[in-house]
JSON list of C-alpha atoms in Angstrom, two decimals:
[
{"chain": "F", "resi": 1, "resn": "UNK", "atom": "CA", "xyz": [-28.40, 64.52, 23.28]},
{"chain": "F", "resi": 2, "resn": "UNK", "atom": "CA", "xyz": [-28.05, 65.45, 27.08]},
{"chain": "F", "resi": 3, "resn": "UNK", "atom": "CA", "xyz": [-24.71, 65.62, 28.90]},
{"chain": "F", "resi": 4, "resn": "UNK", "atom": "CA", "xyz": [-25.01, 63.18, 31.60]},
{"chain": "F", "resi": 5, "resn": "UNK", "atom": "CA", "xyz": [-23.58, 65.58, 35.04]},
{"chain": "F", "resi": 6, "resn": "UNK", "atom": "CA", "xyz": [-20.15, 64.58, 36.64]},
{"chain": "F", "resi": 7, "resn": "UNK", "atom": "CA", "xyz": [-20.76, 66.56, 39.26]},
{"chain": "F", "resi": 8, "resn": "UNK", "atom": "CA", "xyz": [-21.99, 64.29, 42.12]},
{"chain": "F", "resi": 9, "resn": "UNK", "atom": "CA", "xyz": [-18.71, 61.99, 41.07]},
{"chain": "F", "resi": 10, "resn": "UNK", "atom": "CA", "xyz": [-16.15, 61.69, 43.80]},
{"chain": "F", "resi": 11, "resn": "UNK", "atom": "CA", "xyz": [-13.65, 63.44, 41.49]},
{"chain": "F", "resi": 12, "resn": "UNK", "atom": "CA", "xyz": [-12.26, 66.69, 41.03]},
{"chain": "F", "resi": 13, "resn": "UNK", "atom": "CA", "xyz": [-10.96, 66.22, 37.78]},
{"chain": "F", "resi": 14, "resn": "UNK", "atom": "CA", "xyz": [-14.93, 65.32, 36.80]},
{"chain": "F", "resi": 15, "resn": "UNK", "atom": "CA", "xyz": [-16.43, 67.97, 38.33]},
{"chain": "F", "resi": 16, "resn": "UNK", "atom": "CA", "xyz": [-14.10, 70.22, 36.64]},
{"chain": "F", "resi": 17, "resn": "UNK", "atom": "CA", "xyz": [-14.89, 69.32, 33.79]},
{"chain": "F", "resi": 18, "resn": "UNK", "atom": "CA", "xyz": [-18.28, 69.25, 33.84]},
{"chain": "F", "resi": 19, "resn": "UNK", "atom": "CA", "xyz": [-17.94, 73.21, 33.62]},
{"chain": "F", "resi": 20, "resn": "UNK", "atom": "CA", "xyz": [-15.04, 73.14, 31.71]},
{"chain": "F", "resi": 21, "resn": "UNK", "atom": "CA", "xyz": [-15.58, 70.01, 29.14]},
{"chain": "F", "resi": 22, "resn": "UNK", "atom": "CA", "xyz": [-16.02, 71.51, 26.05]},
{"chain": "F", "resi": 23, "resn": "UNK", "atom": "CA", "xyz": [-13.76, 73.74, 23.86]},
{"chain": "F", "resi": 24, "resn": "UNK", "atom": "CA", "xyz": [-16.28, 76.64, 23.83]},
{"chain": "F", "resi": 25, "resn": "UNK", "atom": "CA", "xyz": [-16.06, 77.50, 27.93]},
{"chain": "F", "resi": 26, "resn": "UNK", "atom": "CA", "xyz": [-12.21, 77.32, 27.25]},
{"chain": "F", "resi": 27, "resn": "UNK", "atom": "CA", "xyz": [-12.39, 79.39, 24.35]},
{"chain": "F", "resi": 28, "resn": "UNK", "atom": "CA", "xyz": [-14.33, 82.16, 26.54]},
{"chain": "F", "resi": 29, "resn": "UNK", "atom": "CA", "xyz": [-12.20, 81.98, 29.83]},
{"chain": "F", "resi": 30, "resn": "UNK", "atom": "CA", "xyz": [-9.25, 82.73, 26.81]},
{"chain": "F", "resi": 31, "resn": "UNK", "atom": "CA", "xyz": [-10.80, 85.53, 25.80]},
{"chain": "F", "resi": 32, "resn": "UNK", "atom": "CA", "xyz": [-11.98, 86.96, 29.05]},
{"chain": "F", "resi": 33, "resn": "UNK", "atom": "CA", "xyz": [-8.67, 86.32, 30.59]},
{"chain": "F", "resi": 34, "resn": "UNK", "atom": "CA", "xyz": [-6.50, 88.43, 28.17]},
{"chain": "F", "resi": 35, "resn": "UNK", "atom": "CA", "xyz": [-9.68, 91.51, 27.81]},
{"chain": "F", "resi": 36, "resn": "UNK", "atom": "CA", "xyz": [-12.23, 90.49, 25.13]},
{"chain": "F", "resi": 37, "resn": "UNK", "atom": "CA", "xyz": [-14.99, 90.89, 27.40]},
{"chain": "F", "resi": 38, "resn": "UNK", "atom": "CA", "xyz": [-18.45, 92.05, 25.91]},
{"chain": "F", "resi": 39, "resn": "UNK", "atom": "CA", "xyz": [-20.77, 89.87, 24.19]},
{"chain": "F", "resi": 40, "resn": "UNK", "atom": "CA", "xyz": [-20.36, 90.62, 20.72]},
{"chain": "F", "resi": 41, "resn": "UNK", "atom": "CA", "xyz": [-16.94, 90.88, 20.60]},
{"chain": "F", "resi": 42, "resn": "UNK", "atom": "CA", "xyz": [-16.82, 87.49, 22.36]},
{"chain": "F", "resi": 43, "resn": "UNK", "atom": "CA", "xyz": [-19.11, 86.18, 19.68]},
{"chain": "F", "resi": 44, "resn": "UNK", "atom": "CA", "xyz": [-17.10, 87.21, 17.12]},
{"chain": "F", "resi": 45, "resn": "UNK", "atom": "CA", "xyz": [-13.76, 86.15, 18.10]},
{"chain": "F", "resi": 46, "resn": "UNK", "atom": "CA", "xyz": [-14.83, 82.81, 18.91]},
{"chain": "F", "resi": 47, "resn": "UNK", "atom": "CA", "xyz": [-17.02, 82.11, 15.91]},
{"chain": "F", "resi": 48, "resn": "UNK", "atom": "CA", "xyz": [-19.83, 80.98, 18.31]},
{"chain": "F", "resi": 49, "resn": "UNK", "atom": "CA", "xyz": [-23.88, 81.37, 17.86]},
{"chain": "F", "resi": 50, "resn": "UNK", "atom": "CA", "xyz": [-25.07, 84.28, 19.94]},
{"chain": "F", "resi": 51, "resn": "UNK", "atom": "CA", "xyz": [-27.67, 81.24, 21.21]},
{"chain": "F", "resi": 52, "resn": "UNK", "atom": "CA", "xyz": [-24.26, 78.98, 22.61]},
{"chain": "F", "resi": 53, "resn": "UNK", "atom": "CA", "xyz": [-23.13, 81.82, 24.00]},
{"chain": "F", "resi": 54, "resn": "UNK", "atom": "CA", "xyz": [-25.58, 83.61, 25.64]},
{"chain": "F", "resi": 55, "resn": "UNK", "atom": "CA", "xyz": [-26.22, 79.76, 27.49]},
{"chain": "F", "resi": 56, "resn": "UNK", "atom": "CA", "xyz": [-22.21, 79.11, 28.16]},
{"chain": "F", "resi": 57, "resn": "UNK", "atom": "CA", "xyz": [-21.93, 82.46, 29.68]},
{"chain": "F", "resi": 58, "resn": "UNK", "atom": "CA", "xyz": [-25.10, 82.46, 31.82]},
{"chain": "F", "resi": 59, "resn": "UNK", "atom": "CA", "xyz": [-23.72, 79.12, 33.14]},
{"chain": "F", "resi": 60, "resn": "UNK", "atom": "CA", "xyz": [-20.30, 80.68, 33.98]},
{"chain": "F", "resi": 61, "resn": "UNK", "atom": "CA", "xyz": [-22.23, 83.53, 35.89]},
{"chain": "F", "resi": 62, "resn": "UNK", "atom": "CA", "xyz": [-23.89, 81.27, 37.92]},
{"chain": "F", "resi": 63, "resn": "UNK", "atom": "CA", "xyz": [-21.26, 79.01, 39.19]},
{"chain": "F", "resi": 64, "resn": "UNK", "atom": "CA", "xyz": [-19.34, 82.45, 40.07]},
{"chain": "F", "resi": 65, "resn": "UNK", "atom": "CA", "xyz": [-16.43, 81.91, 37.45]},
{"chain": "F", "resi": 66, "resn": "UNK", "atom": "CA", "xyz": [-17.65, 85.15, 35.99]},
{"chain": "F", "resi": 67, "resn": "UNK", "atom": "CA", "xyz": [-19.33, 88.48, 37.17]},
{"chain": "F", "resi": 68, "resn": "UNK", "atom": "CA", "xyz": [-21.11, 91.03, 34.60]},
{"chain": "F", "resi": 69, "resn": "UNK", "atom": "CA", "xyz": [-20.44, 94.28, 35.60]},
{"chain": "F", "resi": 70, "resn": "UNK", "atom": "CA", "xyz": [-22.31, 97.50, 33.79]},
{"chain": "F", "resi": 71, "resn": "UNK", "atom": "CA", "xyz": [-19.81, 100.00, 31.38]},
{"chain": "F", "resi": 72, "resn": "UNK", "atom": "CA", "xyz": [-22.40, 101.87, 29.63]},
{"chain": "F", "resi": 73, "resn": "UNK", "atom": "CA", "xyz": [-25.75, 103.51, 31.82]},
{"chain": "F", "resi": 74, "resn": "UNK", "atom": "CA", "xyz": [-27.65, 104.55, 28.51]},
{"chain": "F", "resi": 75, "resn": "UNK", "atom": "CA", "xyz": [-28.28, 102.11, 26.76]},
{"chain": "F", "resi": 76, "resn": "UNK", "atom": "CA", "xyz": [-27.56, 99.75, 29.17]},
{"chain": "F", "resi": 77, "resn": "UNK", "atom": "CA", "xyz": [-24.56, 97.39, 28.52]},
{"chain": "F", "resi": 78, "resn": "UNK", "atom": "CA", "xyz": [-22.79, 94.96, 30.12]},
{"chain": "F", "resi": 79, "resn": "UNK", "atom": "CA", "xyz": [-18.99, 93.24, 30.16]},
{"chain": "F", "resi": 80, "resn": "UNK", "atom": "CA", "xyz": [-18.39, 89.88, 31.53]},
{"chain": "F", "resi": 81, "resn": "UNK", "atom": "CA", "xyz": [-15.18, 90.07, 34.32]},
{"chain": "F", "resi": 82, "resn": "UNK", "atom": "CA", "xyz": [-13.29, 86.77, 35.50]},
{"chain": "F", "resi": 83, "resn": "UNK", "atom": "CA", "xyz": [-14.26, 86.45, 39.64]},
{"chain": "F", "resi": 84, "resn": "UNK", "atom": "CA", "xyz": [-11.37, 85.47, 41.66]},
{"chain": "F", "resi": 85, "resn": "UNK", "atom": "CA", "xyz": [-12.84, 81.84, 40.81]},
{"chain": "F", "resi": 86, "resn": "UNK", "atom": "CA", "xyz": [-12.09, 82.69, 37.06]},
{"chain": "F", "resi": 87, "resn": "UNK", "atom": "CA", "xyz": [-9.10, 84.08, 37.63]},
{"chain": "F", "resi": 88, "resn": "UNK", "atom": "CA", "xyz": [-7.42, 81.14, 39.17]},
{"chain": "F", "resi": 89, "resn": "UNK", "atom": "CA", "xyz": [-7.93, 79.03, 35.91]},
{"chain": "F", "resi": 90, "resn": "UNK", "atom": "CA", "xyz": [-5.76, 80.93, 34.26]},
{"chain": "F", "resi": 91, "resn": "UNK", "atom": "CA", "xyz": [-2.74, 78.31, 34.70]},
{"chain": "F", "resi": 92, "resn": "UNK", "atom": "CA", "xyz": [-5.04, 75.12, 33.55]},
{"chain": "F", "resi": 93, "resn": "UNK", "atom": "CA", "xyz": [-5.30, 77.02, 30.61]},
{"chain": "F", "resi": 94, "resn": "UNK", "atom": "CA", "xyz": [-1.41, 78.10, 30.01]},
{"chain": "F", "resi": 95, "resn": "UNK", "atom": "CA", "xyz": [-0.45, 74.19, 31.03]},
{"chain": "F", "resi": 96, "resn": "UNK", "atom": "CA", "xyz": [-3.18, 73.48, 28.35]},
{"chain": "F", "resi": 97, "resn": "UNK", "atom": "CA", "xyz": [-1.74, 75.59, 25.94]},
{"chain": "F", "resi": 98, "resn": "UNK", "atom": "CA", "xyz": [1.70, 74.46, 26.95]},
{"chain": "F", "resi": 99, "resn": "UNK", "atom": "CA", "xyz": [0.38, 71.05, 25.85]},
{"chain": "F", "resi": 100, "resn": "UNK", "atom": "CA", "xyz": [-1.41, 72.13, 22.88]},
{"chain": "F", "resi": 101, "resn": "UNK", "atom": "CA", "xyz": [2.26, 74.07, 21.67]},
{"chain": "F", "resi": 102, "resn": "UNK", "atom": "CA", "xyz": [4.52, 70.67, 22.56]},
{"chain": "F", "resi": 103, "resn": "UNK", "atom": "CA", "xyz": [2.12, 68.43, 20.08]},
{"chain": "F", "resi": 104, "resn": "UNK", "atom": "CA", "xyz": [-0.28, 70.49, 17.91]},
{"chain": "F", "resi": 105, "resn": "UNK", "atom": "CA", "xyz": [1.51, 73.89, 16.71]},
{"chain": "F", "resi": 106, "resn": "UNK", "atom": "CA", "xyz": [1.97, 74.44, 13.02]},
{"chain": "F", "resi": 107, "resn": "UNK", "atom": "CA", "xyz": [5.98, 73.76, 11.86]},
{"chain": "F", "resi": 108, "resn": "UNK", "atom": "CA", "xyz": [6.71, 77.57, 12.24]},
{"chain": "F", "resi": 109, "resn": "UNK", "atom": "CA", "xyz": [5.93, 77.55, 15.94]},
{"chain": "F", "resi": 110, "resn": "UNK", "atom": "CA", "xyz": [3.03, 78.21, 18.48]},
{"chain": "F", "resi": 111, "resn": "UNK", "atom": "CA", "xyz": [0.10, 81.06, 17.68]},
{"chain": "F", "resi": 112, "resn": "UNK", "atom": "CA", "xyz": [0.91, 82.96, 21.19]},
{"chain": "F", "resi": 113, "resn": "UNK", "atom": "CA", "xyz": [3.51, 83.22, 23.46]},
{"chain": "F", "resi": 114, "resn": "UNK", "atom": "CA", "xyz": [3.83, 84.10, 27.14]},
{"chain": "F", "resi": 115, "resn": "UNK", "atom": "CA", "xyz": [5.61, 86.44, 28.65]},
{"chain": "F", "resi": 116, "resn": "UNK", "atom": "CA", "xyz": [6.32, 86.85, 32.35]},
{"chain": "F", "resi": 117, "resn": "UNK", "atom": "CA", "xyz": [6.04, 90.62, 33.71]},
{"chain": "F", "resi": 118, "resn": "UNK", "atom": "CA", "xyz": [7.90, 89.82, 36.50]},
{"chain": "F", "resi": 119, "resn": "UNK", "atom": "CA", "xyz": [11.22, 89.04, 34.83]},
{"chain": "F", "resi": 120, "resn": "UNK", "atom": "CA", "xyz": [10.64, 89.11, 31.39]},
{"chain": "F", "resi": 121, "resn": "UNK", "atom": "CA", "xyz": [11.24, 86.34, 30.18]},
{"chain": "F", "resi": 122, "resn": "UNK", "atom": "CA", "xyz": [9.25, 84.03, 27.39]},
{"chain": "F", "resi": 123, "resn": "UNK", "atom": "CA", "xyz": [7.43, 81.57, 29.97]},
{"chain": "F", "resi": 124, "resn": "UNK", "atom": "CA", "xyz": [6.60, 77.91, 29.37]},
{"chain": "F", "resi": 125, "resn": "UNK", "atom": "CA", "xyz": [3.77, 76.69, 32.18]},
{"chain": "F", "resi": 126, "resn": "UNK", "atom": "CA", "xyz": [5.36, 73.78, 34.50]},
{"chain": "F", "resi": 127, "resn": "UNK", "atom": "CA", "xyz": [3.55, 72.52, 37.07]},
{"chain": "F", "resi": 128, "resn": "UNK", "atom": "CA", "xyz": [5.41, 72.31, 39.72]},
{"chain": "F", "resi": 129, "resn": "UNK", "atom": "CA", "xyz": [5.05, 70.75, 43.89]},
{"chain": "F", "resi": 130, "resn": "UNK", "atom": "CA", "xyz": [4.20, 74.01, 46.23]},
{"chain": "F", "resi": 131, "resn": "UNK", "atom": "CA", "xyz": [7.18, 72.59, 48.62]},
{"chain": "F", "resi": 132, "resn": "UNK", "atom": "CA", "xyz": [9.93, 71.97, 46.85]},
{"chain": "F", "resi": 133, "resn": "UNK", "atom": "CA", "xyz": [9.00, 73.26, 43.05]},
{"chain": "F", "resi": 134, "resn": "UNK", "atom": "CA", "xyz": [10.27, 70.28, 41.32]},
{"chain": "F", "resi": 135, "resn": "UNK", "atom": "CA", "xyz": [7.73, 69.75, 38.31]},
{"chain": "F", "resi": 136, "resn": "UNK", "atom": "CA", "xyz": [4.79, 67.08, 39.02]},
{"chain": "F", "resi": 137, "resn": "UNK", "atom": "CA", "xyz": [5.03, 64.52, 36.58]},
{"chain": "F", "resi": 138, "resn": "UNK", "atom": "CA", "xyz": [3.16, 61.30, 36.29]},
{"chain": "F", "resi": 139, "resn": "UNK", "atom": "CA", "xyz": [6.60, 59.23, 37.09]},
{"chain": "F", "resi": 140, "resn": "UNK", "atom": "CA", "xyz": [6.86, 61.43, 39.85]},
{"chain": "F", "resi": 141, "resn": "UNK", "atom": "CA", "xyz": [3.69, 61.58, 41.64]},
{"chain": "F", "resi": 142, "resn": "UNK", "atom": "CA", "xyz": [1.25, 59.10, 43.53]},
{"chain": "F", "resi": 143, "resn": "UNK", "atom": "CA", "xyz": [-2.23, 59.70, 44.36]},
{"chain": "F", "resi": 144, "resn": "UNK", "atom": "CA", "xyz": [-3.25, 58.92, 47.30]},
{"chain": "F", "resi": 145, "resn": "UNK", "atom": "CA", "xyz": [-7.24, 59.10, 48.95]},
{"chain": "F", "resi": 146, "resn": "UNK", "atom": "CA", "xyz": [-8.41, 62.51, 50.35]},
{"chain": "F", "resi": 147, "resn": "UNK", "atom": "CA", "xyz": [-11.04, 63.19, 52.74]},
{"chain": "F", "resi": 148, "resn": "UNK", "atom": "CA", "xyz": [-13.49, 63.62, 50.24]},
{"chain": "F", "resi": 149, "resn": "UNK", "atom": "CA", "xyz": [-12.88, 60.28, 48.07]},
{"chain": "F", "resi": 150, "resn": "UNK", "atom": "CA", "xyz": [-15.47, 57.86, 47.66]},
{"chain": "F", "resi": 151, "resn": "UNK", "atom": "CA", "xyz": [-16.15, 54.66, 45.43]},
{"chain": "F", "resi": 152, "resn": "UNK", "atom": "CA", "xyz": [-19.00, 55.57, 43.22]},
{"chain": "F", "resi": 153, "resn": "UNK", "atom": "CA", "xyz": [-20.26, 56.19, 39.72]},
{"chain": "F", "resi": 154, "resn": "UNK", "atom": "CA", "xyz": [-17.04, 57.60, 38.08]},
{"chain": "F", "resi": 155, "resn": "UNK", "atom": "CA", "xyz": [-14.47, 56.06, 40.24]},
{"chain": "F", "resi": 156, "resn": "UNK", "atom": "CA", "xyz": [-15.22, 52.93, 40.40]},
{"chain": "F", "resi": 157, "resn": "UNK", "atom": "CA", "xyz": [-12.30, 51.17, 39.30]},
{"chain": "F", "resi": 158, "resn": "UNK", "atom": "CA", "xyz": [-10.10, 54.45, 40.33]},
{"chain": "F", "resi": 159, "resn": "UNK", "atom": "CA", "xyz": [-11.80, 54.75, 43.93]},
{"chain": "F", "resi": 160, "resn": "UNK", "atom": "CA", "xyz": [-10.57, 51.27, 44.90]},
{"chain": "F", "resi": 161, "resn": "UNK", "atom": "CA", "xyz": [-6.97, 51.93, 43.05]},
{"chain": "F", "resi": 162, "resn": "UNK", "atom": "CA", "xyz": [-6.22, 55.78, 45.28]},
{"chain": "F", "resi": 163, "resn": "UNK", "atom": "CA", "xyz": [-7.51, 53.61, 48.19]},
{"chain": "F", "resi": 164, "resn": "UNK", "atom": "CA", "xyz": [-5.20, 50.56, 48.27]},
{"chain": "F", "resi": 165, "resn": "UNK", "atom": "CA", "xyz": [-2.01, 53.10, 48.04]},
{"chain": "F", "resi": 166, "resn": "UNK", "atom": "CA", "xyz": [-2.92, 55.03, 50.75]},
{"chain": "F", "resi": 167, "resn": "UNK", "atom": "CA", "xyz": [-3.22, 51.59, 53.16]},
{"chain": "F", "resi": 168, "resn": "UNK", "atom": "CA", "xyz": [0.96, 52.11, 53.86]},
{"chain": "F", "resi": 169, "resn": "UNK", "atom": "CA", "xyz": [0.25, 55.28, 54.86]}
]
């Protein structure tokens, strides 16, 4: 069955995901992000058909999330590299795994840990407001229309919802 494209919806959460939606691309940018880069080893860590992939990856090249770059002249071989782009999904997939460690780890605690250079320290990903760095909760937060917003396929309960809260504004 086709995937039907979110990414003419007036979302950023859907268009997101419409690179990011399944558990395979995740599974890569995880791998890539902490230095299992070539294709086999990629393959192998993940479990994945060489077919899924070889598709998964070439889609990940072309929406700039990842570069190949050459390590080996003779044969030729190539390593896939996270692009700035990439790069910058590395905290949707700590909060993720923050998530995944609060609900789904086994009783003797989560598979990885993080630890923060900087400091130190063992690191749990917050989410927190750029101004003030008080975590963004649900309870705490509003969303409001943005330039882009529109009322369309995807949003069209949501559209009308962001809309009518940005009227006080």
């Amino acid at each position: 069955m086709a995937r039907t494209s979110l990414s003419s919806v007036a979302c950023s959460i859907a268009r997101a995901t419409d690179l990011f939606g399944d558990a395979w691309t995740a599974l890569i940018m995880r791998d890539v992000l902490v230095g299992i880069r070539r294709f086999d080893e990629l393959a192998e860590d993940i479990g994945l058909s060489r077919k899924v992939l070889a598709a998964r990856l070439a889609r990940l090249v072309e929406e700039g999330v990842l570069a190949r770059e050459r390590y080996q002249a003779s044969p030729p071989r190539e390593e896939y590299v996270a692009t700035e782009k990439g790069r910058e999904l590395y905290p949707v997939l700590l909060t993720l795994m923050a998530w995944g460690d609060k609900w789904y780890a086994d009783p003797a605690g989560p598979p990885a840990r993080i630890r923060h250079d900087v400091c130190g320290h063992i690191a749990t990903p917050v989410v927190t407001c750029d101004a003030c760095r008080d975590p963004l909760t649900v309870a705490a937060t509003t969303q409001l229309p943005g330039p882009g917003g529109r009322i369309g396929p995807g949003t069209l309960l949501l559209g009308p919802l962001i809309a009518a809260r940005g009227q006080g504004t």
